[in-house]
Amino acid sequence: MNPETVGPDSSNYTSAEAEQPEVVEINNGETKLLTPKTSTTASSNSQWQQYGEQIATFLQALPTYVTRFFQENKGPLGTVGLIVLALVTVRLTLALLDAINDIPLVAPTLELIGLGYTGWFVYRYLLTAANRKELTEEINTIKNQILGTDS
């Protein structure tokens, strides 16, 4: 009898039997014991362990990466931070003004104050030619202080 393998039929054995060694008879009458192939769980565990090591290495180096990134991009990040801070400040100011505007009698009172100030400004600076000339001189003085040149 020269069968190549002696063992259970491949379709009728369980996974526990699959891990048992098979007996093989070779043509010379010698018998060899074959070890079962390693299951895929060992290789998948090895892969997961490699992934875990890569993630751990990355997480250990993450503070260094972040520190280097912030040091290299200090200027642009500061600018972006200031822009975001300005937007948040404007948003909060508008929300505060909206909340104040919702209080009864505050909105009409502020409108009356605005109308009164506008009337005073027109009377003080825009009603006569001499006052308009004075306003123009004040505006030019402020413009020269800001720009530093005579315009």
Tab-separated table of N, CA and C in Angstrom:
chain	number	residue	atom	x	y	z
A	1	MET	N	0.836	-1.168	0.000
A	1	MET	CA	0.000	0.000	0.000
A	1	MET	C	0.876	1.223	0.000
A	2	ASN	N	0.694	2.085	-0.993
A	2	ASN	CA	1.511	3.276	-1.146
A	2	ASN	C	0.695	4.557	-1.137
A	3	PRO	N	-0.111	4.813	-0.203
A	3	PRO	CA	-0.850	6.075	-0.230
A	3	PRO	C	0.065	7.215	0.157
A	4	GLU	N	-0.204	8.347	-0.362
A	4	GLU	CA	0.611	9.528	-0.055
A	4	GLU	C	0.327	10.041	1.349
A	5	THR	N	-0.915	10.072	1.746
A	5	THR	CA	-1.234	10.545	3.088
A	5	THR	C	-2.176	9.573	3.741
A	6	VAL	N	-1.996	9.425	5.001
A	6	VAL	CA	-2.913	8.622	5.772
A	6	VAL	C	-3.427	9.546	6.858
A	7	GLY	N	-4.701	9.777	6.912
A	7	GLY	CA	-5.254	10.701	7.911
A	7	GLY	C	-6.707	10.919	7.626
A	8	PRO	N	-7.278	11.796	8.349
A	8	PRO	CA	-8.707	12.046	8.172
A	8	PRO	C	-9.001	12.699	6.835
A	9	ASP	N	-10.187	12.453	6.373
A	9	ASP	CA	-10.648	13.077	5.138
A	9	ASP	C	-10.779	14.573	5.384
A	10	SER	N	-10.341	15.407	4.441
A	10	SER	CA	-10.291	16.856	4.644
A	10	SER	C	-11.662	17.469	4.825
A	11	SER	N	-12.702	16.802	4.379
A	11	SER	CA	-14.030	17.389	4.500
A	11	SER	C	-14.725	16.991	5.798
A	12	ASN	N	-14.168	16.028	6.564
A	12	ASN	CA	-14.870	15.510	7.728
A	12	ASN	C	-14.171	15.778	9.058
A	13	TYR	N	-13.216	16.652	9.137
A	13	TYR	CA	-12.554	16.857	10.427
A	13	TYR	C	-12.749	18.285	10.915
A	14	THR	N	-12.640	18.455	12.213
A	14	THR	CA	-12.861	19.755	12.843
A	14	THR	C	-11.561	20.531	12.886
A	15	SER	N	-11.646	21.759	13.357
A	15	SER	CA	-10.442	22.590	13.408
A	15	SER	C	-9.461	22.062	14.438
A	16	ALA	N	-9.941	21.388	15.498
A	16	ALA	CA	-9.030	20.814	16.485
A	16	ALA	C	-8.259	19.664	15.859
A	17	GLU	N	-8.934	18.873	15.010
A	17	GLU	CA	-8.254	17.789	14.331
A	17	GLU	C	-7.307	18.322	13.268
A	18	ALA	N	-7.577	19.489	12.741
A	18	ALA	CA	-6.730	20.048	11.692
A	18	ALA	C	-5.376	20.429	12.246
A	19	GLU	N	-5.306	20.684	13.542
A	19	GLU	CA	-4.027	21.072	14.120
A	19	GLU	C	-3.203	19.856	14.530
A	20	GLN	N	-3.781	18.641	14.446
A	20	GLN	CA	-3.056	17.424	14.774
A	20	GLN	C	-2.104	17.094	13.623
A	21	PRO	N	-0.933	16.557	13.934
A	21	PRO	CA	0.004	16.209	12.857
A	21	PRO	C	-0.533	15.056	12.000
A	22	GLU	N	-0.128	15.078	10.752
A	22	GLU	CA	-0.528	14.023	9.821
A	22	GLU	C	0.630	13.043	9.653
A	23	VAL	N	0.278	11.786	9.465
A	23	VAL	CA	1.276	10.757	9.221
A	23	VAL	C	1.330	10.531	7.722
A	24	VAL	N	2.542	10.579	7.190
A	24	VAL	CA	2.708	10.412	5.751
A	24	VAL	C	3.636	9.222	5.519
A	25	GLU	N	3.216	8.347	4.604
A	25	GLU	CA	4.067	7.218	4.258
A	25	GLU	C	4.665	7.482	2.892
A	26	ILE	N	5.958	7.456	2.824
A	26	ILE	CA	6.651	7.730	1.580
A	26	ILE	C	6.938	6.390	0.891
A	27	ASN	N	7.211	6.406	-0.401
A	27	ASN	CA	7.367	5.203	-1.225
A	27	ASN	C	8.372	4.210	-0.658
A	28	ASN	N	9.390	4.639	0.033
A	28	ASN	CA	10.425	3.737	0.513
A	28	ASN	C	9.978	2.969	1.755
A	29	GLY	N	8.806	3.199	2.215
A	29	GLY	CA	8.341	2.522	3.414
A	29	GLY	C	8.606	3.333	4.660
A	30	GLU	N	9.204	4.484	4.489
A	30	GLU	CA	9.459	5.334	5.652
A	30	GLU	C	8.188	6.098	6.006
A	31	THR	N	8.039	6.383	7.246
A	31	THR	CA	6.904	7.175	7.708
A	31	THR	C	7.444	8.467	8.305
A	32	LYS	N	6.797	9.551	7.945
A	32	LYS	CA	7.205	10.854	8.481
A	32	LYS	C	6.003	11.508	9.138
A	33	LEU	N	6.302	12.276	10.149
A	33	LEU	CA	5.265	13.018	10.845
A	33	LEU	C	5.342	14.467	10.381
A	34	LEU	N	4.261	14.933	9.793
A	34	LEU	CA	4.231	16.311	9.297
A	34	LEU	C	3.542	17.197	10.331
A	35	THR	N	4.125	18.349	10.563
A	35	THR	CA	3.490	19.309	11.486
A	35	THR	C	2.433	20.091	10.724
A	36	PRO	N	1.365	20.422	11.374
A	36	PRO	CA	0.312	21.165	10.670
A	36	PRO	C	0.779	22.575	10.344
A	37	LYS	N	0.174	23.117	9.319
A	37	LYS	CA	0.480	24.498	8.943
A	37	LYS	C	-0.029	25.425	10.038
A	38	THR	N	0.699	26.507	10.251
A	38	THR	CA	0.259	27.455	11.283
A	38	THR	C	-1.025	28.111	10.826
A	39	SER	N	-1.875	28.374	11.755
A	39	SER	CA	-3.157	28.972	11.397
A	39	SER	C	-2.971	30.447	11.065
A	40	THR	N	-3.976	31.011	10.445
A	40	THR	CA	-3.907	32.421	10.053
A	40	THR	C	-4.042	33.343	11.250
A	41	THR	N	-4.519	32.816	12.376
A	41	THR	CA	-4.657	33.682	13.551
A	41	THR	C	-3.304	34.136	14.062
A	42	ALA	N	-2.299	33.281	13.968
A	42	ALA	CA	-0.969	33.677	14.426
A	42	ALA	C	-0.415	34.792	13.548
A	43	SER	N	-0.607	34.669	12.229
A	43	SER	CA	-0.099	35.720	11.349
A	43	SER	C	-0.898	37.000	11.510
A	44	SER	N	-2.216	36.881	11.726
A	44	SER	CA	-3.004	38.100	11.911
A	44	SER	C	-2.671	38.755	13.245
A	45	ASN	N	-2.404	37.962	14.274
A	45	ASN	CA	-1.967	38.541	15.549
A	45	ASN	C	-0.641	39.259	15.378
A	46	SER	N	0.227	38.670	14.585
A	46	SER	CA	1.516	39.306	14.323
A	46	SER	C	1.326	40.633	13.593
A	47	GLN	N	0.410	40.648	12.623
A	47	GLN	CA	0.138	41.894	11.905
A	47	GLN	C	-0.444	42.944	12.838
A	48	TRP	N	-1.384	42.532	13.695
A	48	TRP	CA	-1.973	43.492	14.642
A	48	TRP	C	-0.913	44.009	15.610
A	49	GLN	N	0.006	43.131	15.991
A	49	GLN	CA	1.075	43.560	16.891
A	49	GLN	C	1.978	44.575	16.185
A	50	GLN	N	2.258	44.356	14.915
A	50	GLN	CA	3.057	45.321	14.157
A	50	GLN	C	2.326	46.652	14.040
A	51	TYR	N	1.020	46.607	13.772
A	51	TYR	CA	0.242	47.848	13.709
A	51	TYR	C	0.265	48.563	15.052
A	52	GLY	N	0.103	47.811	16.110
A	52	GLY	CA	0.140	48.396	17.449
A	52	GLY	C	1.477	49.055	17.741
A	53	GLU	N	2.567	48.398	17.330
A	53	GLU	CA	3.896	48.980	17.536
A	53	GLU	C	4.068	50.254	16.717
A	54	GLN	N	3.580	50.250	15.480
A	54	GLN	CA	3.675	51.455	14.653
A	54	GLN	C	2.872	52.598	15.257
A	55	ILE	N	1.680	52.300	15.751
A	55	ILE	CA	0.853	53.341	16.369
A	55	ILE	C	1.516	53.856	17.633
A	56	ALA	N	2.063	52.953	18.442
A	56	ALA	CA	2.734	53.376	19.675
A	56	ALA	C	3.945	54.248	19.362
A	57	THR	N	4.703	53.885	18.346
A	57	THR	CA	5.861	54.692	17.953
A	57	THR	C	5.420	56.070	17.490
A	58	PHE	N	4.362	56.115	16.701
A	58	PHE	CA	3.850	57.407	16.233
A	58	PHE	C	3.371	58.262	17.397
A	59	LEU	N	2.630	57.652	18.324
A	59	LEU	CA	2.113	58.413	19.465
A	59	LEU	C	3.233	58.892	20.385
A	60	GLN	N	4.320	58.128	20.477
A	60	GLN	CA	5.462	58.577	21.274
A	60	GLN	C	6.141	59.770	20.625
A	61	ALA	N	6.190	59.800	19.305
A	61	ALA	CA	6.852	60.893	18.589
A	61	ALA	C	5.924	62.071	18.339
A	62	LEU	N	4.637	61.929	18.615
A	62	LEU	CA	3.664	62.983	18.329
A	62	LEU	C	3.976	64.305	19.025
A	63	PRO	N	4.330	64.329	20.311
A	63	PRO	CA	4.675	65.624	20.925
A	63	PRO	C	5.841	66.319	20.229
A	64	THR	N	6.805	65.554	19.771
A	64	THR	CA	7.937	66.143	19.050
A	64	THR	C	7.472	66.738	17.730
A	65	TYR	N	6.622	66.017	17.007
A	65	TYR	CA	6.100	66.528	15.740
A	65	TYR	C	5.310	67.815	15.945
A	66	VAL	N	4.452	67.815	16.956
A	66	VAL	CA	3.612	68.990	17.211
A	66	VAL	C	4.473	70.183	17.611
A	67	THR	N	5.448	69.954	18.495
A	67	THR	CA	6.337	71.041	18.925
A	67	THR	C	7.106	71.609	17.745
A	68	ARG	N	7.651	70.748	16.908
A	68	ARG	CA	8.404	71.207	15.742
A	68	ARG	C	7.500	71.983	14.779
A	69	PHE	N	6.275	71.497	14.579
A	69	PHE	CA	5.329	72.174	13.691
A	69	PHE	C	5.033	73.581	14.194
A	70	PHE	N	4.761	73.719	15.495
A	70	PHE	CA	4.445	75.039	16.039
A	70	PHE	C	5.658	75.963	16.008
A	71	GLN	N	6.858	75.430	16.204
A	71	GLN	CA	8.053	76.270	16.149
A	71	GLN	C	8.323	76.751	14.729
A	72	GLU	N	8.112	75.895	13.755
A	72	GLU	CA	8.382	76.269	12.369
A	72	GLU	C	7.324	77.220	11.810
A	73	ASN	N	6.108	77.157	12.324
A	73	ASN	CA	5.004	77.948	11.779
A	73	ASN	C	4.444	78.933	12.796
A	74	LYS	N	5.314	79.479	13.622
A	74	LYS	CA	4.863	80.375	14.677
A	74	LYS	C	4.183	81.619	14.118
A	75	GLY	N	4.738	82.238	13.104
A	75	GLY	CA	4.175	83.460	12.527
A	75	GLY	C	2.802	83.255	11.906
A	76	PRO	N	2.678	82.337	10.951
A	76	PRO	CA	1.363	82.124	10.337
A	76	PRO	C	0.305	81.650	11.340
A	77	LEU	N	0.706	80.800	12.283
A	77	LEU	CA	-0.266	80.339	13.273
A	77	LEU	C	-0.718	81.482	14.174
A	78	GLY	N	0.195	82.394	14.495
A	78	GLY	CA	-0.185	83.566	15.286
A	78	GLY	C	-1.168	84.441	14.536
A	79	THR	N	-0.920	84.625	13.251
A	79	THR	CA	-1.831	85.432	12.432
A	79	THR	C	-3.215	84.791	12.356
A	80	VAL	N	-3.246	83.496	12.099
A	80	VAL	CA	-4.529	82.788	12.035
A	80	VAL	C	-5.232	82.858	13.390
A	81	GLY	N	-4.469	82.720	14.465
A	81	GLY	CA	-5.048	82.815	15.802
A	81	GLY	C	-5.660	84.176	16.069
A	82	LEU	N	-4.965	85.236	15.651
A	82	LEU	CA	-5.505	86.583	15.843
A	82	LEU	C	-6.763	86.817	15.011
A	83	ILE	N	-6.777	86.291	13.791
A	83	ILE	CA	-7.970	86.436	12.949
A	83	ILE	C	-9.156	85.710	13.588
A	84	VAL	N	-8.923	84.496	14.061
A	84	VAL	CA	-9.999	83.737	14.710
A	84	VAL	C	-10.470	84.457	15.972
A	85	LEU	N	-9.512	84.991	16.748
A	85	LEU	CA	-9.866	85.730	17.959
A	85	LEU	C	-10.683	86.974	17.629
A	86	ALA	N	-10.307	87.678	16.561
A	86	ALA	CA	-11.065	88.862	16.153
A	86	ALA	C	-12.485	88.478	15.730
A	87	LEU	N	-12.621	87.385	14.981
A	87	LEU	CA	-13.954	86.938	14.564
A	87	LEU	C	-14.821	86.550	15.763
A	88	VAL	N	-14.217	85.870	16.724
A	88	VAL	CA	-14.966	85.491	17.924
A	88	VAL	C	-15.379	86.730	18.702
A	89	THR	N	-14.477	87.717	18.797
A	89	THR	CA	-14.790	88.953	19.515
A	89	THR	C	-15.933	89.699	18.839
A	90	VAL	N	-15.890	89.801	17.518
A	90	VAL	CA	-16.969	90.478	16.788
A	90	VAL	C	-18.283	89.734	16.996
A	91	ARG	N	-18.230	88.425	16.931
A	91	ARG	CA	-19.447	87.617	17.111
A	91	ARG	C	-20.035	87.819	18.512
A	92	LEU	N	-19.174	87.822	19.530
A	92	LEU	CA	-19.653	88.033	20.897
A	92	LEU	C	-20.214	89.436	21.084
A	93	THR	N	-19.561	90.427	20.478
A	93	THR	CA	-20.053	91.802	20.581
A	93	THR	C	-21.427	91.931	19.940
A	94	LEU	N	-21.591	91.342	18.771
A	94	LEU	CA	-22.897	91.390	18.109
A	94	LEU	C	-23.970	90.662	18.928
A	95	ALA	N	-23.595	89.551	19.537
A	95	ALA	CA	-24.556	88.828	20.376
A	95	ALA	C	-24.935	89.660	21.597
A	96	LEU	N	-23.957	90.355	22.188
A	96	LEU	CA	-24.235	91.214	23.341
A	96	LEU	C	-25.146	92.370	22.948
A	97	LEU	N	-24.857	92.997	21.816
A	97	LEU	CA	-25.709	94.096	21.358
A	97	LEU	C	-27.122	93.614	21.032
A	98	ASP	N	-27.232	92.429	20.481
A	98	ASP	CA	-28.553	91.877	20.194
A	98	ASP	C	-29.316	91.601	21.487
A	99	ALA	N	-28.587	91.111	22.491
A	99	ALA	CA	-29.236	90.857	23.781
A	99	ALA	C	-29.689	92.161	24.424
A	100	ILE	N	-28.852	93.199	24.334
A	100	ILE	CA	-29.231	94.503	24.893
A	100	ILE	C	-30.414	95.080	24.121
A	101	ASN	N	-30.419	94.892	22.824
A	101	ASN	CA	-31.491	95.418	21.979
A	101	ASN	C	-32.835	94.759	22.291
A	102	ASP	N	-32.808	93.544	22.818
A	102	ASP	CA	-34.046	92.838	23.142
A	102	ASP	C	-34.677	93.317	24.449
A	103	ILE	N	-33.947	94.088	25.245
A	103	ILE	CA	-34.501	94.603	26.502
A	103	ILE	C	-35.509	95.702	26.158
A	104	PRO	N	-36.689	95.658	26.743
A	104	PRO	CA	-37.713	96.671	26.426
A	104	PRO	C	-37.240	98.085	26.765
A	105	LEU	N	-37.575	99.025	25.908
A	105	LEU	CA	-37.286	100.458	26.032
A	105	LEU	C	-35.820	100.821	25.826
A	106	VAL	N	-34.932	99.862	25.707
A	106	VAL	CA	-33.525	100.204	25.475
A	106	VAL	C	-33.326	100.605	24.023
A	107	ALA	N	-33.880	99.853	23.084
A	107	ALA	CA	-33.714	100.172	21.667
A	107	ALA	C	-34.265	101.556	21.333
A	108	PRO	N	-35.465	101.913	21.748
A	108	PRO	CA	-35.951	103.265	21.438
A	108	PRO	C	-35.121	104.358	22.111
A	109	THR	N	-34.637	104.091	23.318
A	109	THR	CA	-33.807	105.082	24.015
A	109	THR	C	-32.498	105.298	23.263
A	110	LEU	N	-31.870	104.219	22.818
A	110	LEU	CA	-30.618	104.359	22.068
A	110	LEU	C	-30.860	105.063	20.738
A	111	GLU	N	-31.980	104.812	20.104
A	111	GLU	CA	-32.300	105.517	18.859
A	111	GLU	C	-32.466	107.013	19.106
A	112	LEU	N	-33.102	107.382	20.196
A	112	LEU	CA	-33.241	108.808	20.531
A	112	LEU	C	-31.890	109.450	20.817
A	113	ILE	N	-31.015	108.733	21.501
A	113	ILE	CA	-29.668	109.259	21.759
A	113	ILE	C	-28.938	109.454	20.437
A	114	GLY	N	-29.042	108.492	19.511
A	114	GLY	CA	-28.400	108.618	18.202
A	114	GLY	C	-28.939	109.786	17.409
A	115	LEU	N	-30.234	109.980	17.427
A	115	LEU	CA	-30.831	111.125	16.724
A	115	LEU	C	-30.379	112.447	17.343
A	116	GLY	N	-30.295	112.496	18.652
A	116	GLY	CA	-29.834	113.716	19.329
A	116	GLY	C	-28.391	114.038	18.972
A	117	TYR	N	-27.521	113.024	18.969
A	117	TYR	CA	-26.120	113.253	18.633
A	117	TYR	C	-25.990	113.688	17.173
A	118	THR	N	-26.739	113.091	16.276
A	118	THR	CA	-26.698	113.485	14.866
A	118	THR	C	-27.142	114.929	14.694
A	119	GLY	N	-28.193	115.311	15.380
A	119	GLY	CA	-28.645	116.714	15.321
A	119	GLY	C	-27.585	117.673	15.838
A	120	TRP	N	-26.945	117.342	16.952
A	120	TRP	CA	-25.882	118.196	17.494
A	120	TRP	C	-24.725	118.300	16.500
A	121	PHE	N	-24.305	117.164	15.868
A	121	PHE	CA	-23.186	117.173	14.930
A	121	PHE	C	-23.504	118.067	13.733
A	122	VAL	N	-24.700	117.957	13.202
A	122	VAL	CA	-25.100	118.810	12.076
A	122	VAL	C	-25.064	120.270	12.499
A	123	TYR	N	-25.611	120.612	13.644
A	123	TYR	CA	-25.635	121.994	14.127
A	123	TYR	C	-24.214	122.505	14.371
A	124	ARG	N	-23.340	121.675	14.948
A	124	ARG	CA	-22.001	122.120	15.323
A	124	ARG	C	-21.073	122.237	14.118
A	125	TYR	N	-21.093	121.280	13.192
A	125	TYR	CA	-20.076	121.230	12.143
A	125	TYR	C	-20.603	121.471	10.727
A	126	LEU	N	-21.814	121.177	10.405
A	126	LEU	CA	-22.258	121.202	9.017
A	126	LEU	C	-23.208	122.342	8.666
A	127	LEU	N	-23.690	123.075	9.615
A	127	LEU	CA	-24.713	124.076	9.335
A	127	LEU	C	-24.152	125.303	8.635
A	128	THR	N	-22.992	125.778	9.036
A	128	THR	CA	-22.414	126.988	8.436
A	128	THR	C	-21.123	126.647	7.720
A	129	ALA	N	-20.727	127.514	6.787
A	129	ALA	CA	-19.512	127.303	5.995
A	129	ALA	C	-18.275	127.353	6.882
A	130	ALA	N	-18.232	128.252	7.869
A	130	ALA	CA	-17.069	128.368	8.756
A	130	ALA	C	-16.886	127.081	9.565
A	131	ASN	N	-17.982	126.517	10.015
A	131	ASN	CA	-17.896	125.271	10.786
A	131	ASN	C	-17.468	124.095	9.902
A	132	ARG	N	-17.909	124.071	8.648
A	132	ARG	CA	-17.481	123.014	7.720
A	132	ARG	C	-15.996	123.119	7.442
A	133	LYS	N	-15.469	124.378	7.327
A	133	LYS	CA	-14.040	124.579	7.109
A	133	LYS	C	-13.260	124.089	8.323
A	134	GLU	N	-13.757	124.352	9.515
A	134	GLU	CA	-13.109	123.891	10.747
A	134	GLU	C	-13.075	122.358	10.787
A	135	LEU	N	-14.166	121.713	10.401
A	135	LEU	CA	-14.233	120.248	10.368
A	135	LEU	C	-13.237	119.684	9.356
A	136	THR	N	-13.127	120.325	8.189
A	136	THR	CA	-12.178	119.879	7.169
A	136	THR	C	-10.755	119.982	7.684
A	137	GLU	N	-10.422	121.077	8.381
A	137	GLU	CA	-9.077	121.242	8.940
A	137	GLU	C	-8.781	120.171	9.989
A	138	GLU	N	-9.748	119.845	10.822
A	138	GLU	CA	-9.548	118.804	11.836
A	138	GLU	C	-9.341	117.435	11.180
A	139	ILE	N	-10.099	117.161	10.147
A	139	ILE	CA	-9.947	115.879	9.435
A	139	ILE	C	-8.573	115.796	8.787
A	140	ASN	N	-8.102	116.888	8.158
A	140	ASN	CA	-6.775	116.900	7.537
A	140	ASN	C	-5.681	116.751	8.582
A	141	THR	N	-5.836	117.360	9.743
A	141	THR	CA	-4.842	117.228	10.811
A	141	THR	C	-4.736	115.773	11.263
A	142	ILE	N	-5.870	115.134	11.461
A	142	ILE	CA	-5.870	113.726	11.874
A	142	ILE	C	-5.280	112.844	10.778
A	143	LYS	N	-5.597	113.140	9.527
A	143	LYS	CA	-5.063	112.370	8.401
A	143	LYS	C	-3.549	112.502	8.330
A	144	ASN	N	-3.017	113.704	8.557
A	144	ASN	CA	-1.569	113.918	8.540
A	144	ASN	C	-0.896	113.196	9.696
A	145	GLN	N	-1.538	113.143	10.841
A	145	GLN	CA	-0.964	112.420	11.972
A	145	GLN	C	-0.890	110.922	11.683
A	146	ILE	N	-1.891	110.404	11.017
A	146	ILE	CA	-1.921	108.971	10.729
A	146	ILE	C	-0.986	108.621	9.579
A	147	LEU	N	-1.079	109.357	8.469
A	147	LEU	CA	-0.292	109.032	7.278
A	147	LEU	C	1.118	109.598	7.331
A	148	GLY	N	1.301	110.701	8.063
A	148	GLY	CA	2.627	111.290	8.183
A	148	GLY	C	3.016	112.181	7.031
A	149	THR	N	2.121	112.472	6.101
A	149	THR	CA	2.429	113.353	4.975
A	149	THR	C	1.330	114.384	4.835
A	150	ASP	N	1.641	115.463	4.107
A	150	ASP	CA	0.625	116.468	3.804
A	150	ASP	C	-0.133	116.037	2.559
A	151	SER	N	-1.396	115.866	2.658
A	151	SER	CA	-2.209	115.446	1.508
A	151	SER	C	-3.081	116.567	1.046
